[in-house]
Coordinates of C-alpha atoms and ligand atoms in Angstrom, one line a residue:
M1 CA 98.0 261.2 -7.5
M2 CA 94.3 261.2 -6.8
N3 CA 91.9 264.1 -6.3
I4 CA 89.9 262.8 -3.3
F5 CA 87.2 265.4 -3.9
K6 CA 86.5 264.2 -7.4
K7 CA 86.7 260.7 -6.2
K8 CA 84.1 261.4 -3.5
I9 CA 81.8 263.2 -6.0
G10 CA 82.1 260.1 -8.2
L11 CA 81.0 257.8 -5.4
L12 CA 78.1 260.1 -4.4
L13 CA 77.0 260.2 -8.0
H14 CA 77.0 256.4 -8.3
S15 CA 74.9 255.9 -5.2
A16 CA 72.5 258.7 -6.3
L17 CA 72.1 257.1 -9.7
Q18 CA 71.5 253.7 -8.1
Q19 CA 68.5 255.2 -6.3
V20 CA 67.2 256.8 -9.5
S21 CA 67.5 253.6 -11.5
P22 CA 69.4 250.6 -10.3
E23 CA 69.5 248.9 -13.8
Q24 CA 71.0 251.8 -15.7
E25 CA 73.5 252.5 -13.1
T26 CA 75.4 249.3 -13.8
T27 CA 75.9 250.3 -17.4
L28 CA 77.6 253.6 -16.6
P29 CA 81.4 254.0 -16.7
E30 CA 83.3 253.2 -13.5
N31 CA 85.0 256.5 -13.3
L32 CA 82.3 259.1 -13.5
E33 CA 84.9 261.4 -11.9
K34 CA 86.7 261.6 -15.2
L35 CA 83.8 263.7 -16.5
I36 CA 84.0 266.3 -13.7
E37 CA 84.8 269.8 -14.9
N38 CA 85.6 273.1 -13.3
P39 CA 82.6 275.5 -13.3
P40 CA 83.2 278.7 -15.3
K41 CA 82.6 280.9 -12.3
P42 CA 83.8 280.3 -8.7
E43 CA 80.4 281.4 -7.3
M44 CA 78.9 278.3 -9.0
G45 CA 80.9 275.9 -6.9
D46 CA 84.2 274.0 -7.1
Y47 CA 83.3 271.1 -9.4
A48 CA 80.6 270.5 -11.9
F49 CA 79.2 267.3 -13.3
P50 CA 77.7 267.6 -16.8
C51 CA 74.6 265.4 -17.2
F52 CA 74.6 265.1 -21.0
T53 CA 76.2 261.6 -21.0
L54 CA 73.3 260.3 -18.8
A55 CA 70.6 261.6 -21.0
K56 CA 70.6 258.6 -23.3
S57 CA 70.5 255.8 -20.8
F58 CA 68.0 257.6 -18.6
R59 CA 65.8 258.8 -21.5
K60 CA 65.5 262.2 -19.9
A61 CA 66.7 265.7 -20.7
P62 CA 70.0 266.6 -19.0
N63 CA 68.4 269.5 -17.1
K64 CA 65.8 267.2 -15.6
I65 CA 68.4 264.6 -14.5
A66 CA 70.6 267.3 -12.9
E67 CA 67.5 268.5 -11.0
E68 CA 66.5 265.1 -9.7
L69 CA 70.0 263.9 -8.9
S70 CA 71.0 267.1 -7.1
Q71 CA 68.0 266.6 -4.8
I72 CA 69.0 263.1 -3.9
L73 CA 72.6 264.2 -3.5
A74 CA 71.8 267.2 -1.3
A75 CA 69.8 264.9 1.0
S76 CA 72.8 262.5 1.3
L77 CA 75.3 265.1 2.4
T78 CA 74.9 264.9 6.2
G79 CA 78.1 263.6 7.7
E80 CA 80.1 264.1 4.5
K81 CA 83.5 265.7 5.0
E82 CA 84.5 266.5 1.5
V83 CA 81.4 267.9 -0.1
I84 CA 79.3 270.5 1.6
A85 CA 76.7 271.7 -0.9
V86 CA 75.1 270.5 -4.2
Q87 CA 73.1 272.5 -6.6
A88 CA 71.7 272.0 -10.1
L89 CA 72.4 274.6 -12.7
G90 CA 70.9 273.8 -16.1
P91 CA 72.4 270.5 -17.3
Y92 CA 75.1 270.6 -14.6
I93 CA 75.3 269.5 -11.0
N94 CA 77.6 271.9 -9.1
F95 CA 79.4 270.8 -6.0
S96 CA 81.0 272.9 -3.3
I97 CA 83.7 271.3 -1.3
S98 CA 85.2 271.9 2.1
T99 CA 87.9 274.5 1.8
S100 CA 89.3 273.8 5.2
L101 CA 89.7 270.1 4.4
M102 CA 91.4 271.0 1.1
A103 CA 93.7 273.4 2.9
S104 CA 94.6 270.9 5.5
L105 CA 95.5 268.3 2.9
T106 CA 97.7 270.7 0.9
L107 CA 99.4 273.4 3.0
P108 CA 101.3 271.3 5.6
Q109 CA 102.5 269.0 2.8
M110 CA 103.8 272.0 0.9
I111 CA 105.7 273.1 4.0
N112 CA 107.3 269.7 4.5
G113 CA 108.0 269.4 0.8
S114 CA 106.1 266.1 0.2
Y115 CA 103.5 267.8 -1.9
F116 CA 106.1 268.7 -4.5
E117 CA 107.3 265.1 -4.8
E118 CA 103.9 263.5 -5.3
N119 CA 103.9 263.5 -9.1
K120 CA 107.1 261.3 -9.0
S121 CA 105.0 258.4 -7.7
G122 CA 103.4 257.8 -11.1
D123 CA 104.8 255.8 -14.1
S124 CA 108.4 256.6 -15.0
E125 CA 109.9 256.5 -18.4
R126 CA 113.4 257.1 -19.8
V127 CA 113.0 260.0 -22.1
M128 CA 115.4 261.9 -24.3
I129 CA 114.5 265.5 -25.0
E130 CA 116.6 266.9 -27.8
F131 CA 116.5 270.7 -28.1
S132 CA 118.3 273.9 -29.1
Q133 CA 120.4 272.3 -31.8
P134 CA 122.0 275.5 -33.1
N135 CA 124.3 275.6 -36.1
T136 CA 127.9 276.6 -35.6
H137 CA 129.3 279.5 -37.7
K138 CA 125.9 281.3 -37.4
G139 CA 124.7 283.8 -34.8
F140 CA 122.4 282.8 -32.0
H141 CA 119.4 285.1 -32.0
V142 CA 116.3 285.7 -30.0
G143 CA 114.3 283.3 -32.3
H144 CA 116.5 280.4 -31.1
M145 CA 115.5 281.2 -27.5
R146 CA 112.0 279.8 -28.0
N147 CA 113.3 276.3 -28.6
V148 CA 115.7 276.5 -25.7
A149 CA 112.9 277.8 -23.3
L150 CA 110.5 275.0 -24.5
G151 CA 113.0 272.2 -24.4
D152 CA 114.4 273.1 -21.0
S153 CA 111.0 273.6 -19.4
L154 CA 109.8 270.2 -20.7
C155 CA 112.9 268.5 -19.2
R156 CA 112.1 270.1 -15.9
I157 CA 108.4 269.3 -16.1
F158 CA 109.1 265.6 -17.1
R159 CA 111.5 265.2 -14.2
Y160 CA 109.0 266.7 -11.8
N161 CA 106.5 264.2 -13.1
G162 CA 108.9 261.3 -12.3
D163 CA 110.5 260.6 -15.7
E164 CA 114.2 260.0 -16.1
V165 CA 115.2 262.7 -18.6
I166 CA 118.3 263.0 -20.7
A167 CA 118.5 266.6 -22.0
S168 CA 120.4 266.5 -25.3
N169 CA 121.6 268.9 -27.9
Y170 CA 122.5 268.2 -31.6
I171 CA 125.0 270.7 -32.9
G172 CA 124.9 271.5 -36.7
D173 CA 128.6 271.6 -37.3
V174 CA 128.7 270.5 -40.9
G175 CA 127.2 271.6 -44.2
A176 CA 127.2 274.2 -46.9
H177 CA 126.8 277.2 -44.5
I178 CA 130.1 276.4 -42.9
A179 CA 131.9 276.2 -46.3
K180 CA 130.5 279.7 -47.1
C181 CA 131.6 281.1 -43.8
L182 CA 135.1 279.7 -44.0
W183 CA 135.4 280.8 -47.6
F184 CA 134.8 284.4 -46.5
Y185 CA 137.0 284.0 -43.4
M186 CA 140.0 282.7 -45.4
N187 CA 139.6 284.8 -48.6
H188 CA 138.0 288.1 -47.9
N189 CA 138.1 288.9 -44.2
Q190 CA 140.3 291.8 -43.1
E191 CA 139.3 291.9 -39.4
S192 CA 140.8 290.0 -36.6
A193 CA 138.5 287.9 -34.4
P194 CA 137.2 289.6 -31.2
D195 CA 138.0 288.3 -27.7
H196 CA 134.4 287.7 -26.8
L197 CA 131.5 286.1 -28.6
R198 CA 133.6 285.0 -31.5
G199 CA 130.8 282.7 -32.7
E200 CA 128.5 285.7 -33.2
W201 CA 131.3 287.3 -35.2
L202 CA 131.5 284.1 -37.4
G203 CA 127.8 284.5 -38.0
E204 CA 128.5 288.0 -39.3
L205 CA 131.1 286.6 -41.7
Y206 CA 128.6 284.1 -42.9
M207 CA 126.2 287.0 -43.6
K208 CA 128.9 288.9 -45.4
A209 CA 129.6 285.8 -47.5
I210 CA 126.0 285.6 -48.6
Q211 CA 125.9 289.3 -49.4
K212 CA 129.1 289.0 -51.4
L213 CA 127.7 286.1 -53.4
E214 CA 124.5 287.9 -54.1
S215 CA 126.1 291.1 -55.2
S216 CA 128.7 289.6 -57.5
S217 CA 128.7 289.5 -61.3
P218 CA 127.7 286.2 -62.9
E219 CA 131.4 285.4 -63.7
E220 CA 132.5 286.2 -60.2
A221 CA 129.7 284.2 -58.7
A222 CA 130.7 281.2 -60.7
L223 CA 134.3 281.5 -59.5
F224 CA 133.1 282.0 -55.9
Q225 CA 130.8 279.0 -56.1
S226 CA 133.6 276.8 -57.4
E227 CA 135.8 278.0 -54.5
I228 CA 133.1 277.2 -52.0
S229 CA 132.5 273.8 -53.5
R230 CA 136.1 273.0 -53.2
I231 CA 136.1 274.0 -49.5
L232 CA 133.0 271.8 -49.0
K233 CA 134.7 268.9 -50.6
H234 CA 137.9 269.4 -48.5
L235 CA 135.8 269.6 -45.4
E236 CA 134.1 266.3 -46.3
E237 CA 137.4 264.7 -47.0
K238 CA 138.8 266.1 -43.8
E239 CA 141.7 267.8 -45.5
P240 CA 144.2 268.4 -42.6
E241 CA 144.8 272.2 -43.0
L242 CA 141.1 273.0 -43.4
S243 CA 140.1 270.6 -40.6
K244 CA 142.3 272.7 -38.2
I245 CA 140.5 275.9 -39.2
W246 CA 137.1 274.2 -39.0
E247 CA 137.9 272.8 -35.5
K248 CA 139.1 276.2 -34.2
T249 CA 136.2 278.2 -35.5
R250 CA 133.7 275.5 -34.4
Q251 CA 135.1 275.8 -30.9
W252 CA 134.4 279.6 -31.1
S253 CA 130.8 278.9 -31.7
M254 CA 130.6 276.3 -29.0
E255 CA 132.1 278.7 -26.5
D256 CA 129.3 281.2 -27.4
F257 CA 126.6 278.6 -27.0
K258 CA 127.9 277.6 -23.6
T259 CA 128.0 281.2 -22.5
I260 CA 124.4 281.6 -23.6
Y261 CA 123.2 278.4 -21.9
H262 CA 124.9 279.3 -18.7
W263 CA 123.3 282.8 -18.8
L264 CA 119.9 281.1 -19.4
D265 CA 120.4 278.4 -16.7
V266 CA 120.1 275.6 -19.2
K267 CA 122.0 272.4 -18.8
F268 CA 122.5 269.5 -21.2
D269 CA 123.4 266.0 -20.3
H270 CA 124.7 265.1 -23.7
F271 CA 125.9 266.9 -26.9
F272 CA 125.6 265.2 -30.2
Y273 CA 127.2 266.7 -33.3
E274 CA 126.2 266.3 -36.9
S275 CA 129.8 265.6 -37.8
Q276 CA 129.7 262.6 -35.5
V277 CA 126.9 260.9 -37.3
D278 CA 128.0 261.7 -40.8
E279 CA 130.0 258.5 -41.5
S280 CA 127.8 256.3 -39.4
G281 CA 124.8 257.6 -41.3
K282 CA 126.3 256.7 -44.6
K283 CA 127.2 253.2 -43.4
L284 CA 123.7 252.7 -41.9
V285 CA 122.0 253.7 -45.2
L286 CA 124.2 251.5 -47.3
E287 CA 123.5 248.5 -44.9
E288 CA 119.8 249.0 -45.0
F289 CA 120.1 249.3 -48.8
E290 CA 121.8 245.9 -48.9
K291 CA 119.0 244.5 -46.8
G292 CA 116.5 245.9 -49.2
T293 CA 114.8 248.4 -47.0
F294 CA 115.9 251.2 -49.3
I295 CA 116.0 251.6 -53.0
R296 CA 118.1 253.3 -55.6
S297 CA 116.6 256.1 -57.7
E298 CA 118.6 258.0 -60.3
G299 CA 121.8 256.9 -58.5
A300 CA 120.7 258.2 -55.1
I301 CA 119.3 256.1 -52.3
G302 CA 116.0 256.6 -50.6
I303 CA 112.8 255.1 -49.5
D304 CA 109.4 255.3 -51.1
L305 CA 106.8 256.4 -48.5
G306 CA 104.2 257.1 -51.0
D307 CA 101.8 254.6 -49.6
V308 CA 101.5 256.7 -46.4
E309 CA 101.5 260.0 -48.4
L310 CA 105.0 260.9 -47.3
G311 CA 106.6 260.8 -50.8
F312 CA 110.1 259.6 -51.6
F313 CA 112.5 260.3 -48.8
L314 CA 116.0 260.8 -50.1
L315 CA 118.7 259.4 -47.8
L316 CA 122.0 259.4 -49.7
K317 CA 123.1 261.6 -52.6
S318 CA 124.2 259.9 -55.9
D319 CA 127.8 261.1 -55.2
N320 CA 127.5 259.1 -51.9
N321 CA 127.5 262.3 -49.8
T322 CA 125.2 262.5 -46.8
L323 CA 122.1 264.6 -46.3
Y324 CA 120.4 266.0 -43.3
S325 CA 118.2 262.9 -43.3
T326 CA 121.1 260.5 -43.4
K327 CA 122.4 261.8 -40.2
D328 CA 119.0 261.8 -38.5
L329 CA 118.8 258.0 -39.0
A330 CA 122.2 257.4 -37.4
L331 CA 121.4 259.9 -34.6
A332 CA 118.1 258.0 -33.8
K333 CA 120.0 254.7 -33.8
K334 CA 122.6 256.1 -31.4
K335 CA 119.8 257.4 -29.1
F336 CA 118.1 254.0 -29.0
D337 CA 121.2 251.8 -28.8
E338 CA 123.5 253.8 -26.6
F339 CA 121.0 255.5 -24.3
Q340 CA 118.3 252.9 -24.1
I341 CA 115.5 255.4 -24.2
E342 CA 111.9 254.5 -24.2
R343 CA 110.7 257.8 -25.6
S344 CA 112.4 260.4 -27.9
I345 CA 111.2 264.0 -28.2
Y346 CA 112.6 266.4 -30.8
V347 CA 111.9 270.1 -30.2
V348 CA 112.2 271.5 -33.7
G349 CA 110.4 274.3 -35.6
A350 CA 107.2 273.5 -37.5
E351 CA 108.9 273.9 -40.9
Q352 CA 110.5 270.4 -40.4
T353 CA 107.2 268.6 -39.8
L354 CA 107.4 266.6 -43.0
H355 CA 111.0 265.7 -42.4
F356 CA 110.3 264.2 -39.0
R357 CA 107.3 262.3 -40.2
Q358 CA 109.5 260.8 -42.9
V359 CA 112.3 260.0 -40.4
F360 CA 109.9 258.3 -37.9
E361 CA 108.2 256.3 -40.6
T362 CA 111.6 255.2 -42.0
L363 CA 112.8 254.2 -38.6
K364 CA 109.7 252.1 -38.2
R365 CA 110.4 250.3 -41.5
M366 CA 114.0 249.7 -40.4
G367 CA 112.4 247.7 -37.6
Y368 CA 112.8 250.1 -34.6
A369 CA 109.9 249.6 -32.2
Q370 CA 110.8 252.8 -30.5
A371 CA 109.8 254.7 -33.7
N372 CA 106.3 254.8 -32.3
Q373 CA 107.6 256.6 -29.2
C374 CA 109.3 259.3 -31.2
F375 CA 107.6 262.7 -31.1
H376 CA 108.3 265.9 -32.9
L377 CA 107.3 268.8 -30.7
S378 CA 106.9 271.5 -33.3
Y379 CA 106.6 275.2 -32.5
G380 CA 105.8 278.4 -34.4
L381 CA 108.1 281.3 -35.5
V382 CA 109.2 284.2 -33.4
A383 CA 108.7 287.4 -35.3
L384 CA 109.7 291.0 -34.4
P385 CA 107.3 293.9 -34.3
S386 CA 109.0 295.0 -37.6
G387 CA 108.1 291.6 -39.1
K388 CA 109.6 288.2 -39.8
M389 CA 113.0 287.7 -38.4
S390 CA 115.6 287.2 -41.1
S391 CA 119.4 287.1 -40.7
R392 CA 119.7 288.1 -44.4
S393 CA 117.9 291.4 -44.1
G394 CA 119.5 292.1 -40.8
N395 CA 116.1 292.0 -39.0
V396 CA 117.3 289.9 -36.1
I397 CA 118.3 290.5 -32.5
L398 CA 121.5 288.7 -31.7
F399 CA 122.2 287.5 -28.2
S400 CA 124.7 290.2 -27.4
Q401 CA 122.3 292.9 -28.4
L402 CA 119.5 291.3 -26.5
Q403 CA 121.5 291.0 -23.4
E404 CA 122.7 294.5 -23.5
E405 CA 119.3 296.1 -24.1
M406 CA 117.6 294.0 -21.5
N407 CA 120.2 294.7 -18.9
S408 CA 120.0 298.5 -19.4
Y409 CA 116.2 298.5 -19.4
I410 CA 116.0 296.4 -16.2
Q411 CA 118.6 298.4 -14.3
N412 CA 117.1 301.7 -15.3
N413 CA 113.6 300.8 -14.5
Y414 CA 113.9 298.4 -11.6
L415 CA 117.3 298.1 -10.0
N416 CA 119.3 301.4 -10.1
R417 CA 117.4 302.5 -7.0
F418 CA 119.1 299.8 -5.1
R419 CA 122.6 300.9 -6.0
G420 CA 124.6 301.6 -2.9
E421 CA 122.3 299.4 -0.8
W422 CA 122.9 296.1 -2.7
T423 CA 126.2 294.7 -3.7
E424 CA 127.2 294.9 -7.4
E425 CA 126.9 291.1 -7.6
E426 CA 123.3 291.1 -6.4
I427 CA 122.4 293.8 -8.9
E428 CA 124.1 291.8 -11.7
E429 CA 122.5 288.5 -10.7
T430 CA 119.0 290.0 -10.2
T431 CA 119.3 291.7 -13.6
R432 CA 120.1 288.4 -15.2
R433 CA 117.2 286.6 -13.4
V434 CA 114.7 289.3 -14.5
A435 CA 115.9 289.2 -18.1
V436 CA 115.8 285.4 -18.3
A437 CA 112.3 285.4 -16.6
A438 CA 111.0 287.9 -19.2
I439 CA 112.4 286.0 -22.2
K440 CA 111.4 282.5 -21.1
Y441 CA 108.0 283.5 -19.8
G442 CA 107.2 285.3 -23.0
M443 CA 108.3 282.3 -25.0
L444 CA 106.3 279.9 -22.9
N445 CA 103.0 281.6 -22.1
Q446 CA 101.8 281.0 -25.6
D447 CA 100.9 277.6 -27.0
P448 CA 103.9 276.1 -28.9
N449 CA 102.1 276.1 -32.2
K450 CA 101.3 279.9 -32.1
Q451 CA 103.5 282.5 -33.7
I452 CA 105.1 284.8 -31.2
V453 CA 106.0 288.5 -31.6
F454 CA 109.0 289.4 -29.5
A455 CA 108.7 293.0 -28.2
M456 CA 111.3 293.4 -25.5
E457 CA 109.7 296.2 -23.5
D458 CA 106.2 294.6 -23.5
W459 CA 107.8 291.5 -22.0
L460 CA 109.6 293.4 -19.3
V461 CA 106.7 295.6 -17.9
S462 CA 105.7 294.7 -14.4
E463 CA 102.0 294.5 -15.1
G464 CA 100.1 292.0 -17.2
D465 CA 101.0 288.5 -18.4
T466 CA 104.8 288.8 -18.1
G467 CA 107.6 287.1 -16.3
T468 CA 108.4 290.3 -14.5
Y469 CA 104.8 290.5 -13.1
L470 CA 105.2 287.0 -11.7
I471 CA 108.5 287.8 -10.1
Y472 CA 107.0 290.8 -8.5
A473 CA 104.2 288.8 -7.1
Y474 CA 106.7 286.4 -5.7
V475 CA 109.0 288.9 -4.0
R476 CA 106.0 290.8 -2.6
I477 CA 104.8 287.6 -0.8
R478 CA 108.3 287.1 0.5
S479 CA 108.3 290.6 1.9
I480 CA 104.9 290.1 3.7
A481 CA 106.6 287.4 5.8
R482 CA 109.3 289.8 6.7
Q483 CA 106.8 292.4 7.8
V484 CA 105.1 290.4 10.6
E485 CA 106.6 289.2 13.8
R486 CA 105.1 285.8 13.6
S487 CA 106.8 282.6 12.7
L488 CA 105.5 280.1 10.3
S489 CA 103.4 277.3 11.7
V490 CA 101.3 274.5 10.2
E491 CA 99.2 274.3 13.3
V492 CA 96.5 276.7 12.2
D493 CA 92.7 276.7 12.1
F494 CA 92.1 276.1 8.4
G495 CA 88.4 277.0 8.9
L496 CA 89.4 280.6 9.3
L497 CA 90.5 280.8 5.6
C498 CA 86.9 281.4 4.4
H499 CA 87.2 284.5 2.2
P500 CA 86.5 283.7 -1.5
N501 CA 89.9 284.9 -2.5
E502 CA 91.5 282.6 0.1
H503 CA 89.3 279.7 -1.2
A504 CA 90.5 280.4 -4.7
L505 CA 94.1 280.4 -3.7
I506 CA 93.7 277.1 -1.8
R507 CA 92.1 275.5 -4.9
L508 CA 94.9 276.7 -7.2
L509 CA 97.5 275.2 -4.8
Y510 CA 95.6 272.0 -4.6
D511 CA 95.5 271.7 -8.4
F512 CA 99.1 272.6 -9.0
N513 CA 100.4 269.0 -9.4
D514 CA 97.6 268.1 -11.8
V515 CA 98.5 271.2 -13.9
V516 CA 102.1 270.2 -14.1
Q517 CA 101.1 266.6 -15.0
A518 CA 98.9 268.0 -17.8
A519 CA 101.6 270.3 -19.0
G520 CA 104.0 267.4 -19.4
D521 CA 101.4 265.0 -20.9
Q522 CA 100.5 267.5 -23.5
H523 CA 104.0 268.9 -24.0
R524 CA 102.6 272.4 -23.3
P525 CA 104.4 274.4 -20.6
S526 CA 101.9 277.1 -21.5
I527 CA 99.3 275.3 -19.4
L528 CA 101.6 275.8 -16.3
A529 CA 102.4 279.4 -17.3
R530 CA 98.6 280.2 -17.4
M531 CA 98.1 278.7 -14.0
L532 CA 100.9 280.6 -12.4
F533 CA 99.5 283.8 -13.9
D534 CA 96.2 283.0 -12.4
L535 CA 97.8 282.3 -9.1
A536 CA 99.7 285.7 -9.1
K537 CA 96.5 287.5 -10.1
T538 CA 94.5 285.8 -7.4
F539 CA 97.2 286.6 -4.9
S540 CA 97.1 290.3 -5.8
R541 CA 93.4 290.3 -5.1
A542 CA 93.8 288.5 -1.9
Y543 CA 96.5 290.9 -0.9
Q544 CA 93.9 293.7 -1.0
T545 CA 91.2 291.8 0.8
C546 CA 92.9 289.4 3.2
S547 CA 95.7 291.4 4.9
V548 CA 98.2 289.4 6.9
K549 CA 99.5 292.5 8.7
H550 CA 96.1 293.7 9.7
A551 CA 94.4 290.3 10.3
E552 CA 91.6 290.5 12.8
S553 CA 93.1 287.9 15.1
A554 CA 96.4 286.2 15.8
E555 CA 94.9 282.9 14.6
L556 CA 93.8 284.4 11.3
Q557 CA 97.2 286.0 10.9
S558 CA 98.9 282.6 11.3
A559 CA 96.5 280.9 8.9
R560 CA 97.1 283.6 6.2
L561 CA 100.8 283.6 6.8
L562 CA 100.8 279.9 6.0
L563 CA 98.6 280.3 3.0
F564 CA 100.6 283.1 1.5
H565 CA 103.9 281.3 2.2
C566 CA 102.5 278.3 0.3
V567 CA 101.5 280.6 -2.6
A568 CA 105.1 281.8 -2.7
E569 CA 106.5 278.2 -2.6
T570 CA 104.2 277.1 -5.4
L571 CA 105.0 280.1 -7.5
K572 CA 108.7 279.4 -7.0
H573 CA 108.4 275.7 -7.9
G574 CA 106.2 276.6 -10.9
L575 CA 108.6 279.2 -12.1
I576 CA 111.6 276.9 -11.8
L577 CA 109.7 274.4 -13.9
L578 CA 109.6 277.1 -16.6
G579 CA 113.3 277.5 -16.1
I580 CA 112.9 280.8 -14.2
T581 CA 114.7 281.4 -10.8
P582 CA 113.0 284.3 -9.2
P583 CA 115.1 286.7 -7.1
E584 CA 114.2 286.9 -3.3
R585 CA 113.9 290.7 -3.3
M586 CA 113.4 293.5 -5.8
Ligands
LIG1 N1 120.3 272.2 -36.6 C1 119.1 271.9 -37.3 C2 118.6 273.2 -38.0 O1 119.0 274.2 -37.6 C3 118.0 271.4 -36.4 C4 118.3 270.0 -35.9 C5 117.0 269.3 -35.4 N2 117.3 268.0 -34.9 C6 117.3 266.9 -35.7 N3 117.5 265.8 -35.1 N4 117.3 267.0 -37.0 O2 117.7 273.1 -38.8

């Protein structure tokens, strides 16, 4: 998709430069428009061209060049549709563009829907985005939601940008933590399993197992450890009795996860399981060892990545048991061979950075060309106001608790006033949407690499940079349309939308597709979140200054109605890309 305003500015610049100095002009880059920026303040204009790059070839100070060029440019504007004014400001040339042209190129296309399909016309890739990857037999807590929010939003953004996305999950259903949980479940548990959220309950048993081990005497601990080792061994050997228990309890966790994803509006196209790549991982490592890609060290198998400063990467234990790394190789192979993906994104916490660098380097040495298209999207921790989240110390908010607390806050503060007027279903569904908006927005409005502090009430207030604020902006615009007796039309006089706040809104709408493109290219939904927040704030300002209800004329009312409707449409599309479905009223 092309920004015709930048394109035009590029052309104007080229011809002005030609007049200043025909020889130098030919040595300049073709696409001067790539250098165009947004001025820091809207009063300065719509686009700014920095003259620093020209200083060298023109042997003049940037300020001087800006001055000279802007005079030539200003003189050449007669008859131009796109650009209406040019002005030098220090080393920058600032351009003001025709708002009515911009509006006429955007608003009707938003109404017929074609605008929101434009990003699909670019290059398309087959991408797998792996995210969430919870471990069974452990509780799902608010910290896990960051990964889900990020991964799901990226899937939506990539799809909007025209890629073919396979959303995948990779369930941790094997390993020592399961042996500990099952050890407690079989030997020490007195309770019977609850009817609902049995996975969360298993997580509690796992915690109790850890506590029991930590508080036991040395003799007891030795006994317990040997019991747990035996369970682990039986699990690995798929001993039938134990396998049954493992399968049953694993199912409990899976049911929890599915309930949570459903509540969060998150869908996966494919589920991988660690248990499914355990055997194939071992086989793969042994094969590569035969081929000479891997070496043996103290009985174990691994690969020496010392030359690229990634150390020795252990791939199979000396007792032939698999590791986390073993399975990741088989998983990657499966993704490449069975799904024919061109790009592979792993959404995983920053603490696994070294692991993924080692995995990708190993895949490369195994001969996988796709290894260069593997990307670890790492993200920072979620803490609580009381400090680091830790299941061990009990400083966590489990899903059930989160859902309960959010529901009661939302109903008490926002929705109880509608009881009697709305159906019970609408109250329930709106509660869910507000809760999901608050969580996802709070997880996405920060850059992935920043740590986040989850403070439920701060995320649920209706003012400030919150999901709730954006939802309120959206429903408010929807209600404006209901207040006037005018039907929506695209046959309006765009020239009437000349208030600075209207201009700002038009510009934000025009830029929406570029913002979504950038959010995908940089794997940062936060870029989109920021833009939506700006849009909602600008709308709130316009709401004060540019009333639809009290517009001075019928023509102006029509034009504003169209503009505000498009703001609502854009907010909705943008929120959906963050995984948020706003309610229609509140
Ligand atoms: N389940 C793992 C954990 O909790 C994360 C899996 C990440 N994905 C991968 N392909 N290794 O640490």
